[in-house]
Coordinates of C-alpha atoms in Angstrom, one line a residue:
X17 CA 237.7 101.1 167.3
X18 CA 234.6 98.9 168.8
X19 CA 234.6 98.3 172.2
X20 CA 235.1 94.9 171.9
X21 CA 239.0 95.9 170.5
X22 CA 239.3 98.1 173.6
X23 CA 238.6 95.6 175.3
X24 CA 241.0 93.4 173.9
X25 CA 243.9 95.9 173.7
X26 CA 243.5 96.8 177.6
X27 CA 242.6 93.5 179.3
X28 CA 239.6 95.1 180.3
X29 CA 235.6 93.6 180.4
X30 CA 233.4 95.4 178.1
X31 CA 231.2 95.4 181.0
X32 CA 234.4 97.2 182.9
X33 CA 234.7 99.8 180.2
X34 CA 230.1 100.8 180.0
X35 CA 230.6 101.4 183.5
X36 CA 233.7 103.8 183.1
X37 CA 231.5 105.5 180.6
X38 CA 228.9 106.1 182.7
X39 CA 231.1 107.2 185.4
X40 CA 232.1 109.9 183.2
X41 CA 235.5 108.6 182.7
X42 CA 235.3 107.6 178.7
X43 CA 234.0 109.4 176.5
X44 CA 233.2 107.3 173.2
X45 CA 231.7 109.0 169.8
X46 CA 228.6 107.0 168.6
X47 CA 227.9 106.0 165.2
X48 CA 224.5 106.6 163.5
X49 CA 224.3 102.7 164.2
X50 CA 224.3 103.2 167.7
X51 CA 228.3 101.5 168.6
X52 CA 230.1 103.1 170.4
X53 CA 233.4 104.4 168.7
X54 CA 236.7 104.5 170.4
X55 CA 240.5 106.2 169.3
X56 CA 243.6 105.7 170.2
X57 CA 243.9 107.8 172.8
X58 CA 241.1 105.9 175.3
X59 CA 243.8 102.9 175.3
X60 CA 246.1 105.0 177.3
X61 CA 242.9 106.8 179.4
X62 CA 241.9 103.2 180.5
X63 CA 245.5 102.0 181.5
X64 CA 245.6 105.4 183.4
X65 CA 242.2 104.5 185.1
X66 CA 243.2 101.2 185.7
X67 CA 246.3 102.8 187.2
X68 CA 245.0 105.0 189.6
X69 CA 242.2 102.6 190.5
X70 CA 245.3 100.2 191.9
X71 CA 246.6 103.2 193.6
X72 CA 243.1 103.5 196.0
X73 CA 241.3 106.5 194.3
X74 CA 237.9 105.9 193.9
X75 CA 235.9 106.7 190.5
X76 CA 234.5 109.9 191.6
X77 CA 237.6 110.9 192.2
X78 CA 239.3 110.1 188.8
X79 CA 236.5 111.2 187.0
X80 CA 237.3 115.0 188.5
X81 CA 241.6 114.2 188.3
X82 CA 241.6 112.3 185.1
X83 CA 241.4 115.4 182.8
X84 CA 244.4 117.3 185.2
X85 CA 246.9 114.7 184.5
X86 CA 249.4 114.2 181.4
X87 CA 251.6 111.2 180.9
X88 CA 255.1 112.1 180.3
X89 CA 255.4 108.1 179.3
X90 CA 257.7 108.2 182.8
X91 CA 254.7 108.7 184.8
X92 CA 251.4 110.9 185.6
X93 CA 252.1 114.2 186.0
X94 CA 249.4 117.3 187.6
X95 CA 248.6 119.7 185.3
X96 CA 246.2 121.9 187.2
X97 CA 246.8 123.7 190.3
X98 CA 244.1 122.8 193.2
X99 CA 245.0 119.1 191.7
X100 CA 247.7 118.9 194.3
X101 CA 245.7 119.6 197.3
X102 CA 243.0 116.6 196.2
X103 CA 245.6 114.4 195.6
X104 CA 247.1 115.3 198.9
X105 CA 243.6 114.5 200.4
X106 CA 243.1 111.4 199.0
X107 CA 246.8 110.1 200.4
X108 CA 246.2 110.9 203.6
X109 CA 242.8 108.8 203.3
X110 CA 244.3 105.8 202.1
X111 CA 247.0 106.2 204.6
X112 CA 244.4 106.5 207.0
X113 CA 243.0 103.0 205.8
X114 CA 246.5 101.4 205.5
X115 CA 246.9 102.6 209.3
X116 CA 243.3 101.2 210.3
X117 CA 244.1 97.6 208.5
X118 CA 247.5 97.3 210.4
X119 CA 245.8 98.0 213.6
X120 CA 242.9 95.7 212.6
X121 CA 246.2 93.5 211.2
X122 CA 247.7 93.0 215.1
X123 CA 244.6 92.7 216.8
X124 CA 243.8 89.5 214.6
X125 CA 247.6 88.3 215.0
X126 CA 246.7 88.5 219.1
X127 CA 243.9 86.8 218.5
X128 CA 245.6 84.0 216.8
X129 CA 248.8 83.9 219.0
X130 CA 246.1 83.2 221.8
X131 CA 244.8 80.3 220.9
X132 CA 245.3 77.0 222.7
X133 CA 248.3 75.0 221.1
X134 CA 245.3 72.0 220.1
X135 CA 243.0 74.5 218.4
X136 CA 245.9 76.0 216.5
X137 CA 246.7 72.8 215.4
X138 CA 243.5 72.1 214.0
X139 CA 242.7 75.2 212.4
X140 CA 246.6 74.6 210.3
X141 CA 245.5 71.1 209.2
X142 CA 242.0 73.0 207.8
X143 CA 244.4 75.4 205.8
X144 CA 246.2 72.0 204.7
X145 CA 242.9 71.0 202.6

């Protein structure tokens, strides 16, 4: 299929789907023409990378995990050993991150509860528009 189908079947920009190739995530034939040429199979890669995308892992990071995971249609599962230990690593980052937001989270919420009762007031009316 032509990645404008791809496109189509995934939800995903064609633009989107270059860039995954480059990033060493697809891997298209090419025809003599030039097109690229996708199967069946890089429908379910590019739900998978959109997947893991949503769950905080960076490209870099698929591109080396992607070909270590198998979809048991219930969900991804490892296939290689020292996959563990980088997904392990890349959990406690984005725990890390979730921890560093909620901090940043109740600093702003102090913040906000300190402001005078007029200001307040003002600043809900500029939601309001």
């Amino acid at each position: 299929m032509r990645i404008g189908e791809l496109s189509r079947r995934t939800g995903v920009h064609e633009r989107l789907l270059r860039y995954y190739e480059e990033q060493d995530l697809l891997h298209p034939e090419r025809r003599p023409s030039g097109y690229r040429d996708y199967d069946e199979d890089d429908v379910d890669t590019v739900r998978r990378i959109r997947g893991l995308l949503a769950a905080g892992l960076n490209t870099t990071t698929i591109a080396t995990i992607l070909p270590c995971l198998r979809d048991t249609g219930e969900g991804l599962v490892p296939t290689c050993s020292d996959l563990l230990a980088d997904l392990h690593r890349e959990r406690h980052r984005i725990a890390q991150s979730i921890s560093d937001l909620q901090t940043s989270l109740g600093a702003l919420d102090k913040v906000i509860a300190a402001a005078p009762p007029e200001v307040a007031r003002r600043s809900l009316a500029m939601l309001d528009d």
